[in-house]
PDB file of C-alpha atoms in Angstrom:
ATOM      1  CA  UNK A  61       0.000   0.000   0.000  1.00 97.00           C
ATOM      2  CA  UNK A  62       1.177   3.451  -1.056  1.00 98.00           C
ATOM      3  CA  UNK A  63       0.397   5.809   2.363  1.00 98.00           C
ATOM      4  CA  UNK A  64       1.515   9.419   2.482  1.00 98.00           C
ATOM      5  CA  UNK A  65       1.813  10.731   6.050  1.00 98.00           C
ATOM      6  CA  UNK A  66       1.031  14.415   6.840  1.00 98.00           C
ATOM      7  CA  UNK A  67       3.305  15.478  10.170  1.00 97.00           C
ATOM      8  CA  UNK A  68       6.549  14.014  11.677  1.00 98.00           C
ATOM      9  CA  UNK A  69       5.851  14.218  15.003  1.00 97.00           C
ATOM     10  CA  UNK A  70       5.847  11.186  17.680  1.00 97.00           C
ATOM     11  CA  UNK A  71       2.108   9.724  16.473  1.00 97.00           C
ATOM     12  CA  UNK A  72       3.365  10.470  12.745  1.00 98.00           C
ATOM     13  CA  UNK A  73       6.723   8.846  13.399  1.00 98.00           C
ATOM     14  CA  UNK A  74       5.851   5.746  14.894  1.00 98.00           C
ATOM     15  CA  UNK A  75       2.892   5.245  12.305  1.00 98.00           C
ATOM     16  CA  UNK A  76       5.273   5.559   9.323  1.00 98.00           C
ATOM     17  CA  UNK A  77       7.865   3.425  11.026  1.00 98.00           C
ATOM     18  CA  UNK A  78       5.070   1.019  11.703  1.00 98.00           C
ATOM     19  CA  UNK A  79       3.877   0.825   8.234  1.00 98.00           C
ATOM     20  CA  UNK A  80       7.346   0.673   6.385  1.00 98.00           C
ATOM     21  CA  UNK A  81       8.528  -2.220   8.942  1.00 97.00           C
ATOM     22  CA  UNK A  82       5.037  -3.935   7.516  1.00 98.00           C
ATOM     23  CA  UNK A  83       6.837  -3.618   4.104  1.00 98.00           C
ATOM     24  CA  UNK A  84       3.892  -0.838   2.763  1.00 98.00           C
ATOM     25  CA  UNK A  85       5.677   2.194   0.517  1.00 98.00           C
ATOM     26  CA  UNK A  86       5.817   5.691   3.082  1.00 98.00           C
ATOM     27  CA  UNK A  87       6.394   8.840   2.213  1.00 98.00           C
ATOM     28  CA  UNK A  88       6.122  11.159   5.726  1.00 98.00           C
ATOM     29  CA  UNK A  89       6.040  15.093   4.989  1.00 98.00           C
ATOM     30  CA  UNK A  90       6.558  17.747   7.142  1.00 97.00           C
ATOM     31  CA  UNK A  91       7.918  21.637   7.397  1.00 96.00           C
ATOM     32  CA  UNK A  92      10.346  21.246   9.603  1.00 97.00           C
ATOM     33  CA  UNK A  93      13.131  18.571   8.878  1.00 97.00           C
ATOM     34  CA  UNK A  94      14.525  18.461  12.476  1.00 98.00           C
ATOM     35  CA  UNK A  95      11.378  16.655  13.162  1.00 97.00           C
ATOM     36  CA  UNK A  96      12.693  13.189  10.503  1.00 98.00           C
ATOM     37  CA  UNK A  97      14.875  12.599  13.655  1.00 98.00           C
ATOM     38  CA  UNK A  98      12.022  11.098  15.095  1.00 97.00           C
ATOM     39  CA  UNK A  99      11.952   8.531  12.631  1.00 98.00           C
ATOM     40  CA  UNK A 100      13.180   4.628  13.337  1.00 97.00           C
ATOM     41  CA  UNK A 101      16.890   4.779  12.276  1.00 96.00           C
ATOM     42  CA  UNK A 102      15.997   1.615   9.754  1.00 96.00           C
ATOM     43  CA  UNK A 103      13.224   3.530   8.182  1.00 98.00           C
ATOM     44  CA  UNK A 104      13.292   2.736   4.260  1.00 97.00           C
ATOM     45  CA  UNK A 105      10.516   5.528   3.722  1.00 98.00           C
ATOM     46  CA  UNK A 106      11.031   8.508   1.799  1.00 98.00           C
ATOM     47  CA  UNK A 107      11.001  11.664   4.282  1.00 98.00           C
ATOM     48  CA  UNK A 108      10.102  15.060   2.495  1.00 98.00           C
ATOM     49  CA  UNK A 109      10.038  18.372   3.719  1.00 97.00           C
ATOM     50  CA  UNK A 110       7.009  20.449   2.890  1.00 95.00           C
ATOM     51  CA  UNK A 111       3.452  21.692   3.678  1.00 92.00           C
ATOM     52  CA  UNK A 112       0.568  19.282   2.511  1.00 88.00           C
ATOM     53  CA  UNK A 113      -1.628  21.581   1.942  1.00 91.00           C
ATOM     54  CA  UNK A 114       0.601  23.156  -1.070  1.00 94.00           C
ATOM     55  CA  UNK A 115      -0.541  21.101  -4.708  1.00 95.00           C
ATOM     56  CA  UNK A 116       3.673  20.531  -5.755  1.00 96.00           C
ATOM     57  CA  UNK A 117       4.322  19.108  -2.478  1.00 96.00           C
ATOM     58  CA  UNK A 118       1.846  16.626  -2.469  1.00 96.00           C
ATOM     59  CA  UNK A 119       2.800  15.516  -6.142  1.00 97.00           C
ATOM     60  CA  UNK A 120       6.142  15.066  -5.151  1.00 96.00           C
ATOM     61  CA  UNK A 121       5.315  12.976  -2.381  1.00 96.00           C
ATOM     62  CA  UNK A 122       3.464  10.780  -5.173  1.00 96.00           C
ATOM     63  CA  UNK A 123       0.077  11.682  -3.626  1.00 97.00           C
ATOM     64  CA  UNK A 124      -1.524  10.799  -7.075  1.00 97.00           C
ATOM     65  CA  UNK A 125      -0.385   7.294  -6.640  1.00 97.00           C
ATOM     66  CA  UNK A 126      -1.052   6.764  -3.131  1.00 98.00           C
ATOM     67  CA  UNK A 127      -3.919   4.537  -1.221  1.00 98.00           C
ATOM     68  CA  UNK A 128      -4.035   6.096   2.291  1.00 98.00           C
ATOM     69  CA  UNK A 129      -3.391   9.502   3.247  1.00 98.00           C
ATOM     70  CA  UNK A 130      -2.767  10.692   7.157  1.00 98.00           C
ATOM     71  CA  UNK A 131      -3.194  13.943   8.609  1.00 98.00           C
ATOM     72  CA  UNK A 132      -1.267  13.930  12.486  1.00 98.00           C
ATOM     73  CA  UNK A 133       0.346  17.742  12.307  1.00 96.00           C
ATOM     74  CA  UNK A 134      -0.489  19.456  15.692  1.00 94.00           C
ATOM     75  CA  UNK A 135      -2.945  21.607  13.246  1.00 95.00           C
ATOM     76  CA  UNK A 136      -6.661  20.869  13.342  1.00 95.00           C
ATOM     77  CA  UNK A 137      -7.060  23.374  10.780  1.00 95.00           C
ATOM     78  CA  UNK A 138      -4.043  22.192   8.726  1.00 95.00           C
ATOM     79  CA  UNK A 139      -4.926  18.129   8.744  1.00 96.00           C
ATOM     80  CA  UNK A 140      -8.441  19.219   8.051  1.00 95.00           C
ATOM     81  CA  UNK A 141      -7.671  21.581   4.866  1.00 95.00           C
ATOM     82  CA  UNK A 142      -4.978  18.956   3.654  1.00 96.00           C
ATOM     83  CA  UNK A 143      -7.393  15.831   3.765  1.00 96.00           C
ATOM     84  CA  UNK A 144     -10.032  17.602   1.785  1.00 95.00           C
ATOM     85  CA  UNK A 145      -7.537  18.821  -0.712  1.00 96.00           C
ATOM     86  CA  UNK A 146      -6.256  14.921  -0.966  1.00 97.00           C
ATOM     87  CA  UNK A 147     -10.010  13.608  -0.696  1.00 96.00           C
ATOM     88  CA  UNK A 148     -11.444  15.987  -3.253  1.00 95.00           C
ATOM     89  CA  UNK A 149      -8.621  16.917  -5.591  1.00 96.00           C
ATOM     90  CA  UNK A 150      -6.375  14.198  -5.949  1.00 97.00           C
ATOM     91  CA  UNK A 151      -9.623  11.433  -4.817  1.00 97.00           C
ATOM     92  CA  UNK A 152      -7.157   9.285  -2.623  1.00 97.00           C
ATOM     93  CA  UNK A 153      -9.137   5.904  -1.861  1.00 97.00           C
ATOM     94  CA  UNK A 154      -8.637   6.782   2.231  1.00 97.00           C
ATOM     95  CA  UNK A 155      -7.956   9.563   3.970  1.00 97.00           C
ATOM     96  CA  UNK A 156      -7.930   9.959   7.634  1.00 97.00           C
ATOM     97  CA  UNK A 157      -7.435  13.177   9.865  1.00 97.00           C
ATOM     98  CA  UNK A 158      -7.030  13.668  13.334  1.00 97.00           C
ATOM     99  CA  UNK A 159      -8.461  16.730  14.690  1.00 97.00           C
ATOM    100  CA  UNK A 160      -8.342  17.716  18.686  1.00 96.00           C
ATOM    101  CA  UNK A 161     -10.533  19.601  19.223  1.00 96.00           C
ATOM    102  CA  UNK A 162     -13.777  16.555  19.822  1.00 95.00           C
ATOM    103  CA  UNK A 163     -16.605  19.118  18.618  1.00 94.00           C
ATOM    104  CA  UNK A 164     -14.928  19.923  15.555  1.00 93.00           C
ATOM    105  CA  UNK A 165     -14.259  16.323  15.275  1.00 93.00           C
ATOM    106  CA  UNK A 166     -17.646  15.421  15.263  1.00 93.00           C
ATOM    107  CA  UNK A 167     -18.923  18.002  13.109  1.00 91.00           C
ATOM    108  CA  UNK A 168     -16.084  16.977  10.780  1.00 91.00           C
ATOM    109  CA  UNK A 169     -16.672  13.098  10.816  1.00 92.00           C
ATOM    110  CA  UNK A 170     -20.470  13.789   9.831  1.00 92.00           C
ATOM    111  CA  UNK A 171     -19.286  16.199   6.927  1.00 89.00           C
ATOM    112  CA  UNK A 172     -17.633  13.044   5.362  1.00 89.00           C
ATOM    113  CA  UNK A 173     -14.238  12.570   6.582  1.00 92.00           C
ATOM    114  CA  UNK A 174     -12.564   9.935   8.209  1.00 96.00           C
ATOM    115  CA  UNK A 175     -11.555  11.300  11.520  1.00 96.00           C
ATOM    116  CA  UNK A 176      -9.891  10.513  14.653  1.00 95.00           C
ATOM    117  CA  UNK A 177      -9.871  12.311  17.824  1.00 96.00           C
ATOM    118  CA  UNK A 178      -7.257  11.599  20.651  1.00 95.00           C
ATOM    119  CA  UNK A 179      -8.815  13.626  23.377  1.00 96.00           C
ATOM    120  CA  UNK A 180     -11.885  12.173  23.174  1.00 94.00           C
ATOM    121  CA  UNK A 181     -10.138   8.587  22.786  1.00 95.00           C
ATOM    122  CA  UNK A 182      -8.221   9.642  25.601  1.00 95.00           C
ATOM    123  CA  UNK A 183     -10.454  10.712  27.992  1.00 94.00           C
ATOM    124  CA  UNK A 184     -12.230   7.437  27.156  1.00 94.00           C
ATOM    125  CA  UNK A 185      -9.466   5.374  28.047  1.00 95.00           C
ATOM    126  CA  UNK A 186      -8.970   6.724  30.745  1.00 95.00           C
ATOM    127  CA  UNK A 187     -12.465   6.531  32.502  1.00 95.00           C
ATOM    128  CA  UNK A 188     -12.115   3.016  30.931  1.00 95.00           C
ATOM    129  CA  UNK A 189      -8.672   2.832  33.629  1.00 96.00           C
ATOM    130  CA  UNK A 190     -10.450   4.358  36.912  1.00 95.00           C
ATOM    131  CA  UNK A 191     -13.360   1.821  36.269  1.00 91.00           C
ATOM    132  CA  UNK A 192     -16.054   4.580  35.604  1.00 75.00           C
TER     133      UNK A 192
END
Protein backbone atom coordinates (compact mmCIF):
# COMPACT_ATOMS: atom_id res chain seq x y z
CA UNK A 1 0.00 0.00 0.00
CA UNK A 2 1.18 3.45 -1.06
CA UNK A 3 0.40 5.81 2.36
CA UNK A 4 1.51 9.42 2.48
CA UNK A 5 1.81 10.73 6.05
CA UNK A 6 1.03 14.41 6.84
CA UNK A 7 3.31 15.48 10.17
CA UNK A 8 6.55 14.01 11.68
CA UNK A 9 5.85 14.22 15.00
CA UNK A 10 5.85 11.19 17.68
CA UNK A 11 2.11 9.72 16.47
CA UNK A 12 3.36 10.47 12.74
CA UNK A 13 6.72 8.85 13.40
CA UNK A 14 5.85 5.75 14.89
CA UNK A 15 2.89 5.24 12.30
CA UNK A 16 5.27 5.56 9.32
CA UNK A 17 7.86 3.42 11.03
CA UNK A 18 5.07 1.02 11.70
CA UNK A 19 3.88 0.82 8.23
CA UNK A 20 7.35 0.67 6.38
CA UNK A 21 8.53 -2.22 8.94
CA UNK A 22 5.04 -3.94 7.52
CA UNK A 23 6.84 -3.62 4.10
CA UNK A 24 3.89 -0.84 2.76
CA UNK A 25 5.68 2.19 0.52
CA UNK A 26 5.82 5.69 3.08
CA UNK A 27 6.39 8.84 2.21
CA UNK A 28 6.12 11.16 5.73
CA UNK A 29 6.04 15.09 4.99
CA UNK A 30 6.56 17.75 7.14
CA UNK A 31 7.92 21.64 7.40
CA UNK A 32 10.35 21.25 9.60
CA UNK A 33 13.13 18.57 8.88
CA UNK A 34 14.53 18.46 12.48
CA UNK A 35 11.38 16.65 13.16
CA UNK A 36 12.69 13.19 10.50
CA UNK A 37 14.87 12.60 13.65
CA UNK A 38 12.02 11.10 15.10
CA UNK A 39 11.95 8.53 12.63
CA UNK A 40 13.18 4.63 13.34
CA UNK A 41 16.89 4.78 12.28
CA UNK A 42 16.00 1.62 9.75
CA UNK A 43 13.22 3.53 8.18
CA UNK A 44 13.29 2.74 4.26
CA UNK A 45 10.52 5.53 3.72
CA UNK A 46 11.03 8.51 1.80
CA UNK A 47 11.00 11.66 4.28
CA UNK A 48 10.10 15.06 2.50
CA UNK A 49 10.04 18.37 3.72
CA UNK A 50 7.01 20.45 2.89
CA UNK A 51 3.45 21.69 3.68
CA UNK A 52 0.57 19.28 2.51
CA UNK A 53 -1.63 21.58 1.94
CA UNK A 54 0.60 23.16 -1.07
CA UNK A 55 -0.54 21.10 -4.71
CA UNK A 56 3.67 20.53 -5.75
CA UNK A 57 4.32 19.11 -2.48
CA UNK A 58 1.85 16.63 -2.47
CA UNK A 59 2.80 15.52 -6.14
CA UNK A 60 6.14 15.07 -5.15
CA UNK A 61 5.31 12.98 -2.38
CA UNK A 62 3.46 10.78 -5.17
CA UNK A 63 0.08 11.68 -3.63
CA UNK A 64 -1.52 10.80 -7.08
CA UNK A 65 -0.39 7.29 -6.64
CA UNK A 66 -1.05 6.76 -3.13
CA UNK A 67 -3.92 4.54 -1.22
CA UNK A 68 -4.03 6.10 2.29
CA UNK A 69 -3.39 9.50 3.25
CA UNK A 70 -2.77 10.69 7.16
CA UNK A 71 -3.19 13.94 8.61
CA UNK A 72 -1.27 13.93 12.49
CA UNK A 73 0.35 17.74 12.31
CA UNK A 74 -0.49 19.46 15.69
CA UNK A 75 -2.95 21.61 13.25
CA UNK A 76 -6.66 20.87 13.34
CA UNK A 77 -7.06 23.37 10.78
CA UNK A 78 -4.04 22.19 8.73
CA UNK A 79 -4.93 18.13 8.74
CA UNK A 80 -8.44 19.22 8.05
CA UNK A 81 -7.67 21.58 4.87
CA UNK A 82 -4.98 18.96 3.65
CA UNK A 83 -7.39 15.83 3.76
CA UNK A 84 -10.03 17.60 1.79
CA UNK A 85 -7.54 18.82 -0.71
CA UNK A 86 -6.26 14.92 -0.97
CA UNK A 87 -10.01 13.61 -0.70
CA UNK A 88 -11.44 15.99 -3.25
CA UNK A 89 -8.62 16.92 -5.59
CA UNK A 90 -6.38 14.20 -5.95
CA UNK A 91 -9.62 11.43 -4.82
CA UNK A 92 -7.16 9.29 -2.62
CA UNK A 93 -9.14 5.90 -1.86
CA UNK A 94 -8.64 6.78 2.23
CA UNK A 95 -7.96 9.56 3.97
CA UNK A 96 -7.93 9.96 7.63
CA UNK A 97 -7.44 13.18 9.87
CA UNK A 98 -7.03 13.67 13.33
CA UNK A 99 -8.46 16.73 14.69
CA UNK A 100 -8.34 17.72 18.69
CA UNK A 101 -10.53 19.60 19.22
CA UNK A 102 -13.78 16.56 19.82
CA UNK A 103 -16.60 19.12 18.62
CA UNK A 104 -14.93 19.92 15.55
CA UNK A 105 -14.26 16.32 15.28
CA UNK A 106 -17.65 15.42 15.26
CA UNK A 107 -18.92 18.00 13.11
CA UNK A 108 -16.08 16.98 10.78
CA UNK A 109 -16.67 13.10 10.82
CA UNK A 110 -20.47 13.79 9.83
CA UNK A 111 -19.29 16.20 6.93
CA UNK A 112 -17.63 13.04 5.36
CA UNK A 113 -14.24 12.57 6.58
CA UNK A 114 -12.56 9.93 8.21
CA UNK A 115 -11.56 11.30 11.52
CA UNK A 116 -9.89 10.51 14.65
CA UNK A 117 -9.87 12.31 17.82
CA UNK A 118 -7.26 11.60 20.65
CA UNK A 119 -8.81 13.63 23.38
CA UNK A 120 -11.88 12.17 23.17
CA UNK A 121 -10.14 8.59 22.79
CA UNK A 122 -8.22 9.64 25.60
CA UNK A 123 -10.45 10.71 27.99
CA UNK A 124 -12.23 7.44 27.16
CA UNK A 125 -9.47 5.37 28.05
CA UNK A 126 -8.97 6.72 30.74
CA UNK A 127 -12.47 6.53 32.50
CA UNK A 128 -12.12 3.02 30.93
CA UNK A 129 -8.67 2.83 33.63
CA UNK A 130 -10.45 4.36 36.91
CA UNK A 131 -13.36 1.82 36.27
CA UNK A 132 -16.05 4.58 35.60
Amino acid sequence: MNVVIMGCGRVGAMLAGLMDSQGHQVTILDVDAYSFRRLPSNFGGKALVGNATDHDTLKKAGIEKADVFVAVTQGDNRNVMATQIVKHIFNVPRVVCRIYDPIREEMYRELGLETISPTRMGAERLLQVIGG
